[in-house]
Coordinates of C-alpha atoms and ligand atoms in Angstrom, one line a residue:
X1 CA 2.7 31.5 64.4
X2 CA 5.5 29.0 64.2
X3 CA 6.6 30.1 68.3
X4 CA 2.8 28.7 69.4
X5 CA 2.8 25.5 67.1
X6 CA 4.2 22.5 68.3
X7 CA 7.5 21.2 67.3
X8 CA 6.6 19.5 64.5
X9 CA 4.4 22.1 62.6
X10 CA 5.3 22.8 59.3
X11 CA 3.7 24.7 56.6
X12 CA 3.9 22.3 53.0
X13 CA 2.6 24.4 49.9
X14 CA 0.1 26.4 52.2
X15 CA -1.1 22.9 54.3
X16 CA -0.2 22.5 58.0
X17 CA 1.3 19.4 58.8
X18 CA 1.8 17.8 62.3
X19 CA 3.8 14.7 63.4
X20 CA 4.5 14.3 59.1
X21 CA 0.9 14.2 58.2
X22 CA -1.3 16.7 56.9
X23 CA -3.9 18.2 59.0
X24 CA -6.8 18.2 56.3
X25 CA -6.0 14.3 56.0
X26 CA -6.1 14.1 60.3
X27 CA -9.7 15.8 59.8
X28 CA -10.8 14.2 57.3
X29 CA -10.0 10.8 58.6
X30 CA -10.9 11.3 62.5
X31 CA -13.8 14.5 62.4
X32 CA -13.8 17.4 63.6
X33 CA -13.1 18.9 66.3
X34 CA -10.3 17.3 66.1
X35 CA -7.4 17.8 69.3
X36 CA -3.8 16.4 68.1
X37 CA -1.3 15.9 70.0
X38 CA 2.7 16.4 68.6
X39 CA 4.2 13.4 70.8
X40 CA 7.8 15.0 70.2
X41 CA 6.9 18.1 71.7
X42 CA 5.3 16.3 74.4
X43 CA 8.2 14.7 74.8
X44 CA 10.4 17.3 74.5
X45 CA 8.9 19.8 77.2
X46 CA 8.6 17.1 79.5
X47 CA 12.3 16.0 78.9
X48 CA 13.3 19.4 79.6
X49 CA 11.8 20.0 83.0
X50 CA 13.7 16.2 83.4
X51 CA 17.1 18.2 82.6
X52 CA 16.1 21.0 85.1
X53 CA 15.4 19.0 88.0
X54 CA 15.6 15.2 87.5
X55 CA 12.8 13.4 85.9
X56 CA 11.7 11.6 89.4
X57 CA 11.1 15.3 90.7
X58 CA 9.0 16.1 88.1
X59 CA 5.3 15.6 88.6
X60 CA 3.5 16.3 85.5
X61 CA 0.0 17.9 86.6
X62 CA -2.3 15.3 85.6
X63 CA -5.4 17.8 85.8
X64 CA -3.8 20.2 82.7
X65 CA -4.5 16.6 80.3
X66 CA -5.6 13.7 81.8
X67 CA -5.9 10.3 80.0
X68 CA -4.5 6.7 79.7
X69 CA -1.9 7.2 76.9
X70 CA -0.5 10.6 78.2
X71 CA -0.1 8.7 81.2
X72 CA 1.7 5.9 79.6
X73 CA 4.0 8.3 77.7
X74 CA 5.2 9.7 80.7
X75 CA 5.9 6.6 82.3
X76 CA 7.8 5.4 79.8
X77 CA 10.2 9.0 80.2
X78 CA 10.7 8.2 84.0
X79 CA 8.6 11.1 84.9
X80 CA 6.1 11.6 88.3
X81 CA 2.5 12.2 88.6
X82 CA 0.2 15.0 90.1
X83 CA -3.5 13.5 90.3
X84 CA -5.9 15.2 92.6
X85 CA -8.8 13.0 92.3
X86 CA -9.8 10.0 92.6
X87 CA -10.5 9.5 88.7
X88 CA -7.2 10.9 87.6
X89 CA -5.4 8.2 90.0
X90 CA -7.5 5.6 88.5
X91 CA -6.2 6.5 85.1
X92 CA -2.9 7.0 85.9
X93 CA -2.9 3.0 87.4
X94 CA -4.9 2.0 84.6
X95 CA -1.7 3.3 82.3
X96 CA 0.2 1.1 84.6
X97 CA 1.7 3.8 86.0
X98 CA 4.0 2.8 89.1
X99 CA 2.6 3.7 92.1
X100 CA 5.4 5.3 94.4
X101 CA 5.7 7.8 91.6
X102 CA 2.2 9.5 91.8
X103 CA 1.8 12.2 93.9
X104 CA -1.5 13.1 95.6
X105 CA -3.5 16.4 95.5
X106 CA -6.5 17.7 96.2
X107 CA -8.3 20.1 98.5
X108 CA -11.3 17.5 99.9
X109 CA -9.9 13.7 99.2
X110 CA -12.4 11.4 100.5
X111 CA -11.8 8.8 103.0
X112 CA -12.7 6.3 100.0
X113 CA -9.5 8.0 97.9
X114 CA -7.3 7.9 100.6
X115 CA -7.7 4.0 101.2
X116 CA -7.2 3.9 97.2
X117 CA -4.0 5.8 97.1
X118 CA -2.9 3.6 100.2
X119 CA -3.9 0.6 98.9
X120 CA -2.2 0.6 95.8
X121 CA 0.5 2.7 97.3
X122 CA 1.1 6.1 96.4
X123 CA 4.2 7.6 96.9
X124 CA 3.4 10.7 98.4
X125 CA 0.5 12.9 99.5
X126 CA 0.2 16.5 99.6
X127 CA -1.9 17.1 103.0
X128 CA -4.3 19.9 102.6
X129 CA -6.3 20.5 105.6
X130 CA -6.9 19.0 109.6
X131 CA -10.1 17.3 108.2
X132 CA -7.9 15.4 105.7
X133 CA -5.0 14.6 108.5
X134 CA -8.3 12.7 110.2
X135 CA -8.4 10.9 107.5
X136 CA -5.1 10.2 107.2
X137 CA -4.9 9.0 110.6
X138 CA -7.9 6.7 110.5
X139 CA -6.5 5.0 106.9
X140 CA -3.5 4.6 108.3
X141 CA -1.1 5.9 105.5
X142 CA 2.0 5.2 104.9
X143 CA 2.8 7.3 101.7
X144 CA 5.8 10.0 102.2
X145 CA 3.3 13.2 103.2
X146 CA 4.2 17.3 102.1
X147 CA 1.9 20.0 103.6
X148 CA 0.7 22.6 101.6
X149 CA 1.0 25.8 102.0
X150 CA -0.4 28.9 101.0
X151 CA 2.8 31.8 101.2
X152 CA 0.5 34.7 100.2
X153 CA 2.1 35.1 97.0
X154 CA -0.4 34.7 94.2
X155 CA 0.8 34.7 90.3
X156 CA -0.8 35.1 87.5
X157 CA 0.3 36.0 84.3
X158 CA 2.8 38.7 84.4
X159 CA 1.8 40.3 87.7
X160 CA 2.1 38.7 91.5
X161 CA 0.2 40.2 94.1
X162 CA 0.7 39.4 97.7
X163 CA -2.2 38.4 99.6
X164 CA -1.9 39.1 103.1
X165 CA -4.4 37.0 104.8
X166 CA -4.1 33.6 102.4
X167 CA -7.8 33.9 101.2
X168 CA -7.8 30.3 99.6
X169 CA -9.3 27.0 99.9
X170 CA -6.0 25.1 99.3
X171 CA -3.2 24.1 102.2
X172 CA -2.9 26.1 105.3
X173 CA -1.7 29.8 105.2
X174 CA 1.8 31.0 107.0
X175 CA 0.2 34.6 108.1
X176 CA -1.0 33.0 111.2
X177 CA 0.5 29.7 112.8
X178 CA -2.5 27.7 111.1
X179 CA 0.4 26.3 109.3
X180 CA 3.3 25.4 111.7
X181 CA 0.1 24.0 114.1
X182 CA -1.0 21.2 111.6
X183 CA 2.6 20.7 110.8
X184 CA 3.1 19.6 114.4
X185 CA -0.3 17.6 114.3
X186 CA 1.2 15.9 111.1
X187 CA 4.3 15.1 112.6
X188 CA 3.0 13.3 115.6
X189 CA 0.6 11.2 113.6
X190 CA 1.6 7.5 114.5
X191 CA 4.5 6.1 111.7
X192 CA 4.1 9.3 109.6
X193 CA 6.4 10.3 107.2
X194 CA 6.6 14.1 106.9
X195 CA 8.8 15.1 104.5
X196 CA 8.2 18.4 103.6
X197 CA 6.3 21.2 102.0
X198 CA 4.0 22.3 99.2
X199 CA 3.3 25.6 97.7
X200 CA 1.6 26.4 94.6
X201 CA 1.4 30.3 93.5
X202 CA -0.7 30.3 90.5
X203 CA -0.7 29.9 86.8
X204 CA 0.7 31.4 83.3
X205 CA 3.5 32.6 85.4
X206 CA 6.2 34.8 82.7
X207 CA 7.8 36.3 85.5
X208 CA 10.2 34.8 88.3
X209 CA 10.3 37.2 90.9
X210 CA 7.2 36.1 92.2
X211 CA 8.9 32.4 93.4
X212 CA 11.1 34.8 95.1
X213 CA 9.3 36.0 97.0
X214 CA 7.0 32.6 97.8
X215 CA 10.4 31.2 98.6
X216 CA 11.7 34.0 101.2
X217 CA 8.6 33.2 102.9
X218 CA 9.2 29.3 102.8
X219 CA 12.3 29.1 104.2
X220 CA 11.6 32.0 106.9
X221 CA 8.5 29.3 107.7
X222 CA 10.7 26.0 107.9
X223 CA 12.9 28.1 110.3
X224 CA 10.7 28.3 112.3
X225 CA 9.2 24.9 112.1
X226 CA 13.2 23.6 112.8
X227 CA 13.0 25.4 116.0
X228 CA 9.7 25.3 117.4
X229 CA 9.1 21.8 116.1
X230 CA 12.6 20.4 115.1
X231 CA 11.4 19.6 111.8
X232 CA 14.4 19.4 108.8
X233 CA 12.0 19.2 104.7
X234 CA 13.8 17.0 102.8
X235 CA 12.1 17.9 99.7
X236 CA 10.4 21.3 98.7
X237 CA 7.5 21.0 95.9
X238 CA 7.0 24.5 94.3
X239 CA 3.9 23.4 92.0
X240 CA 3.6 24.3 88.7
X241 CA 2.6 27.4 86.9
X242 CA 4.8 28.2 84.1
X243 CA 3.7 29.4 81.2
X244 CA 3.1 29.3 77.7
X245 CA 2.1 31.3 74.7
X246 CA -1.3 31.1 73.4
X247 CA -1.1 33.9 71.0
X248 CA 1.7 35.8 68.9
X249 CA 2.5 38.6 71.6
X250 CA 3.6 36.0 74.3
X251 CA 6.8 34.1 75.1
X252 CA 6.9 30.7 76.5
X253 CA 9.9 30.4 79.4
X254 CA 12.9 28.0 79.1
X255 CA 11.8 25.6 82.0
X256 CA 15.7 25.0 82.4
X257 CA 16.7 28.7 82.6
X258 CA 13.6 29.3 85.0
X259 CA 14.1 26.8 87.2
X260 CA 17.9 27.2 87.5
X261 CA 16.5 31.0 88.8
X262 CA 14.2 29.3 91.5
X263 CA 16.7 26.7 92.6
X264 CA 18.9 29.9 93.2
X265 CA 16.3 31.3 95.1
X266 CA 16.1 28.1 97.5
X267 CA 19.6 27.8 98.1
X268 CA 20.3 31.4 98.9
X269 CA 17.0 32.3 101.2
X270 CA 17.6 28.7 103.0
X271 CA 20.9 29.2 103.6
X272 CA 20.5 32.6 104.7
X273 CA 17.9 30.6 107.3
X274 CA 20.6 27.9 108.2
X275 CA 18.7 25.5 107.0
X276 CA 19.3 22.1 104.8
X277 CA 18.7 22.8 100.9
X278 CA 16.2 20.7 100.4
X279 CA 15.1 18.7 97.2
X280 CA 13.4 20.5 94.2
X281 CA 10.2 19.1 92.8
X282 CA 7.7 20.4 90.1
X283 CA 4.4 19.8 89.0
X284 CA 4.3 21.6 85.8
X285 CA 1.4 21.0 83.7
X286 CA 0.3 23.4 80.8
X287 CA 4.3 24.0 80.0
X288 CA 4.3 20.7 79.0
X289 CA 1.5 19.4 77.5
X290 CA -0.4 23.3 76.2
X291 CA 2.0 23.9 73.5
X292 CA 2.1 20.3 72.3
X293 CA -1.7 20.1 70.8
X294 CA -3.6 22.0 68.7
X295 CA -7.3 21.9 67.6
X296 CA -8.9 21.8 64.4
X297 CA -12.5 22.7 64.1
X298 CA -14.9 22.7 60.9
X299 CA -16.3 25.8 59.7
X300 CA -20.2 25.6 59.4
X301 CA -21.7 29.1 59.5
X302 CA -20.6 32.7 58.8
X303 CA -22.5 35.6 59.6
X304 CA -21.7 38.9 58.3
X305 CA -23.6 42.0 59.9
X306 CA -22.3 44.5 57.7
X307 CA -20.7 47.6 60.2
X308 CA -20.7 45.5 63.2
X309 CA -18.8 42.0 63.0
X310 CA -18.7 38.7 61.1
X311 CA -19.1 35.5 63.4
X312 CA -17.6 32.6 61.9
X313 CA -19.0 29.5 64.2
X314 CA -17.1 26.0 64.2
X315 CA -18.5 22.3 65.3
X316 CA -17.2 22.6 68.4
X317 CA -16.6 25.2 71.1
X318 CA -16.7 26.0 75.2
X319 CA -17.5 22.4 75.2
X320 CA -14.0 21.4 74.0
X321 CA -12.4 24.5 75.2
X322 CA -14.1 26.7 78.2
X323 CA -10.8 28.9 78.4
X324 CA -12.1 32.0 77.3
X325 CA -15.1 31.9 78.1
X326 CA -13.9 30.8 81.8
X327 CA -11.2 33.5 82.4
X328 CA -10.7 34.9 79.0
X329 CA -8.2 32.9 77.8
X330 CA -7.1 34.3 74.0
X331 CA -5.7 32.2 71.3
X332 CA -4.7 31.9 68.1
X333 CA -6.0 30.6 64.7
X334 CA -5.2 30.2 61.1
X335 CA -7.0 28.3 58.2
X336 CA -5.3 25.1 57.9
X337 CA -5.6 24.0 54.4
X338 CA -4.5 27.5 53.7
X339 CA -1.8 29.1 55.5
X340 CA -0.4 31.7 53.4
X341 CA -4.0 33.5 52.5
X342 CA -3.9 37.1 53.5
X343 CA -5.6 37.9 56.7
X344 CA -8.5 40.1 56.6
X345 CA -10.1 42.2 59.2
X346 CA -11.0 40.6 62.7
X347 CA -13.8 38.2 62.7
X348 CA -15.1 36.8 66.1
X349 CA -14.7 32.9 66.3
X350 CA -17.5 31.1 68.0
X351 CA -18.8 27.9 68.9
X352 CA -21.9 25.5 68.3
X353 CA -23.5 26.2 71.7
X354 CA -26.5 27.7 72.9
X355 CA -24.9 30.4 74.7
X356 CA -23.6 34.3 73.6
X357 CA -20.7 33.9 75.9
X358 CA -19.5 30.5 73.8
X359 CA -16.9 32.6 71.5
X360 CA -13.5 31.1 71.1
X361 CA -11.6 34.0 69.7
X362 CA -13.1 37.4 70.0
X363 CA -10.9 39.3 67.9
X364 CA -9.3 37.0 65.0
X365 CA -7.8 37.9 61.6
X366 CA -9.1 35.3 59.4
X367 CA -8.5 35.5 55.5
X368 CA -11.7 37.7 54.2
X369 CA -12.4 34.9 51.9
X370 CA -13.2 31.9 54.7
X371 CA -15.7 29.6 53.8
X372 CA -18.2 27.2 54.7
X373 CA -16.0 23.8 55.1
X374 CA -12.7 25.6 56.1
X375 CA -10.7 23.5 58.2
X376 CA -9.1 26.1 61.3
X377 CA -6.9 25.2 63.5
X378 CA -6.1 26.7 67.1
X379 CA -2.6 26.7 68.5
X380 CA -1.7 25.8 71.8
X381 CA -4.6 23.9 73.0
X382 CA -3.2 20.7 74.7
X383 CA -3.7 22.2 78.6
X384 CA -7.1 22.9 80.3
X385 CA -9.2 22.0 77.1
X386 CA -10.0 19.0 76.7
X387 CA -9.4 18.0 80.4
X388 CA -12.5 20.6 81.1
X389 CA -14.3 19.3 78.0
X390 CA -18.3 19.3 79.0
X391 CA -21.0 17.3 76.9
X392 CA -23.5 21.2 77.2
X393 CA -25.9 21.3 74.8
X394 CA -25.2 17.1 75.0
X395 CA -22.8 18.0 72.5
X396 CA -20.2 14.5 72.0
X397 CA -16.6 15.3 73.1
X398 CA -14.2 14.8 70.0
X399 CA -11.6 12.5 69.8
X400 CA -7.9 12.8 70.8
X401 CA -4.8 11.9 68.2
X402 CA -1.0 11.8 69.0
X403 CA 0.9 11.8 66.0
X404 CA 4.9 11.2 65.4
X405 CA 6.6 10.0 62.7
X406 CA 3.9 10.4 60.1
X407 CA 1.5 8.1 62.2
X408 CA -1.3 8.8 64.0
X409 CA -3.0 6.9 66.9
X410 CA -6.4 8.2 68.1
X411 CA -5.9 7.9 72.1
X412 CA -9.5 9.0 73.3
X413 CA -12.1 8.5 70.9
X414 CA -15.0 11.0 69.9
X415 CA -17.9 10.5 71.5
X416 CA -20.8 9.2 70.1
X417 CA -24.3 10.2 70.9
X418 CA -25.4 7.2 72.2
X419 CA -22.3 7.6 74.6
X420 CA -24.2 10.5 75.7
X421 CA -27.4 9.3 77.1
X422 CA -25.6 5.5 78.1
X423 CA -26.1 6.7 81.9
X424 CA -29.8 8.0 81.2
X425 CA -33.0 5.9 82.0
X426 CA -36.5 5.7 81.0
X427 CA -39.0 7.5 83.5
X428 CA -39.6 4.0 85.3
X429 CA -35.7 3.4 86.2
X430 CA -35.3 1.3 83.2
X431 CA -32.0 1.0 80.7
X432 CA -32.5 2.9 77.8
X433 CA -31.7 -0.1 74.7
Ligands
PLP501 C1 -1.3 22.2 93.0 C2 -1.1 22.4 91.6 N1 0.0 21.9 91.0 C3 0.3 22.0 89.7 C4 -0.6 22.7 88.9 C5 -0.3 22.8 87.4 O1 -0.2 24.1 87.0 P1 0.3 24.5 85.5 O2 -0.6 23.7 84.6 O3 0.0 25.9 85.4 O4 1.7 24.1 85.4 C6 -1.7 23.3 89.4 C7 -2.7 24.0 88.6 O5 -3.7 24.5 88.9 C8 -2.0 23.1 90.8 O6 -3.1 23.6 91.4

């Protein structure tokens, strides 16, 4: 369990404590569902993708966790952006964050977050289709601009498959000249600043070969855009897409040790092309901020049906965390208040929701012995939880802590019902009061 926990998890006379306090006390003074974040190991993983490949190449994927003090932590390690919306660059400035450090994403930016980014300039956008260069043209930015592309190299876990005709909504694909034709249109936009490429393979990525392969087919494509177009990328951004462990029979990668592999990769297929090695950048997101959180639920109802299964439901659910019901994500959990119990037979963990398909954990060893007020807590919950958190069911999103040091600071607060219906009005347009 200790591999999926953040850094500072430690088991004191049966209790988990994070950050130096006690988990129990975390619950019992901020509610459950609880999601705390261990600012060390926060910290650490994004200090170690700094080590790798600079900290100002390093983009950290706003969309994996997205709010104002995550934003402010990262600032203060020197560390890039990735938003992708409008709302993510919002929050990202409203952290202060500077400007020529954020990076722009996003399959359909309006012309509304275009003028935004250029307005408070952003340092560089990733284009992602012709409609978007339009755009582009008619706001008149100035940002440093990558194009995305699609290599036909998809990752996901521990297998790659190569698909040949690109079938995705992001960037342009290489298996025709879709590509190299809006590279051209790019370049010949008035005062534009090309400056190189995107490509983004996938996610929960264990295994290299698969950036191999994505960058073979990179640098064959900049070869050709150096002599059809005389084009030279500066800088190469190979996404993010490491991953992490979520459950005992995983391993999380060494971001150092993996990107030393892919930097490899670039300078041997680029040479082998003739061409420039350009500059590595990252956007990692879950590999920095999934292993550093965890969640802590109340347990409210058990439900043995003797020969079939025993449901144990918690106060929160796909809500907080859609992961498994989304793409059957599987976790972890262990009863917080008491770590050493023995684990009994597999239980399946579900939520508060009115929905069958809202079960956290299908097949979990809880102790036989759980009870009604049992504090659990799920590992490696910091990426793609809370950052997809829905109010279904009008059920309040909880509250956010990042703890160090022995001290917590709540950094998104819980919902509160009336939070819920603020936006509604009565049936004749008016406020609800
Ligand atoms: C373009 C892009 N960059 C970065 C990321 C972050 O990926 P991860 O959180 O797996 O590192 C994603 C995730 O979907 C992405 O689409």
């Amino acid at each position: 369990m200790k591999e999926i926990l953040p850094d500072g998890a430690r088991e004191v006379s049966g209790r988990l404590e994070i950050g130096g306090l006690l988990a129990g006390e975390l619950a019992d003074r901020y509610g459950t569902p609880l999601i705390v974040v261990d600012r060390p190991t926060f910290e650490a993983r994004a200090n170690a993708y700094a080590a790798a490949l600079g900290a100002d190449h390093v983009f950290y994927a706003a969309k994996a966790f997205c709010c104002v003090a995550l934003c402010e932590a990262l600032a203060e390690l020197g560390l890039g952006i990735d938003v992708c919306t409008g709302g993510e660059l919002e929050t990202a400035m409203a952290a202060g964050f500077p400007p020529e450090r954020i990076l722009f994403h996003g399959n359909n930016k309006s012309f509304e977050e275009l003028r935004r980014a250029q307005e408070v300039g952003v340092g560089r956008i990733v284009v992602d289709s012709l409609d978007e260069l339009d755009r582009i043209e008619e706001v008149g930015v100035t940002s440093k601009l990558l194009l995305r592309v699609t290599p036909g190299v998809e990752a996901h876990t521990h297998e790659f498959v190569q698909t040949g005709q690109e079938d995705s909504k992001f960037g342009f694909g290489l298996g025709d000249d879709v590509a190299l034709q809006a590279l051209g249109h790019a370049l010949a936009l008035e005062g534009s600043k090309v400056v190189g490429i995107h490509a983004h393979i996938g996610s929960q990525i264990f295994e290299m070969s698969a950036f191999d392969l994505a960058v073979k087919r990179l640098a064959a494509f900049l070869a050709r855009a150096r002599d059809e177009l005389g084009f030279t990328a500066t800088e190469l951004n190979l996404g993010g897409g490491l991953g992490i462990a979520h459950n005992e029979d995983e391993m999380t990668p060494d971001p150092i040790g993996s990107w030393d592999l892919i930097r490899a990769a670039v300078e041997r297929e680029f040479k082998d092309n003739g061409l420039e090695v350009p500059e590595l950048f990252a956007e990692p997101g879950r590999s920095i901020v999934g292993s550093s959180a965890v969640t802590l639920y109340r347990v409210g109802t058990i439900k043995r049906i003797p020969g079939v299964r025993t449901y144990v439901s918690v106060d929160g659910g796909m809500s907080d965390n859609i992961r498994p019901a989304l793409y059957g994500a599987r976790y972890e959990a262990f009863l917080a208040d008491r770590m050493d119990a023995p684990k009994g037979p597999r239980v399946t963990l579900s939520g508060k929701h009115c929905e069958s398909g809202d079960v956290l954990i299908h097949d979990v060893h809880l102790p036989d012995d759980i009870a009604v007020g049992d504090l659990l807590c799920v590992p490696a919950t910091g990426a793609y939880t809370y950052s997809m958190a829905s109010n279904y069911n009008r059920v309040p999103r909880p509250a956010v802590v990042m703890v160090s040091g022995g001290t917590a600071n709540e950094i998104v607060a819980r919902e509160t019902d009336a939070d819920l219906f603020h936006l509604d009005r009565h049936l004749d347009g008016s406020a609800i009061t």
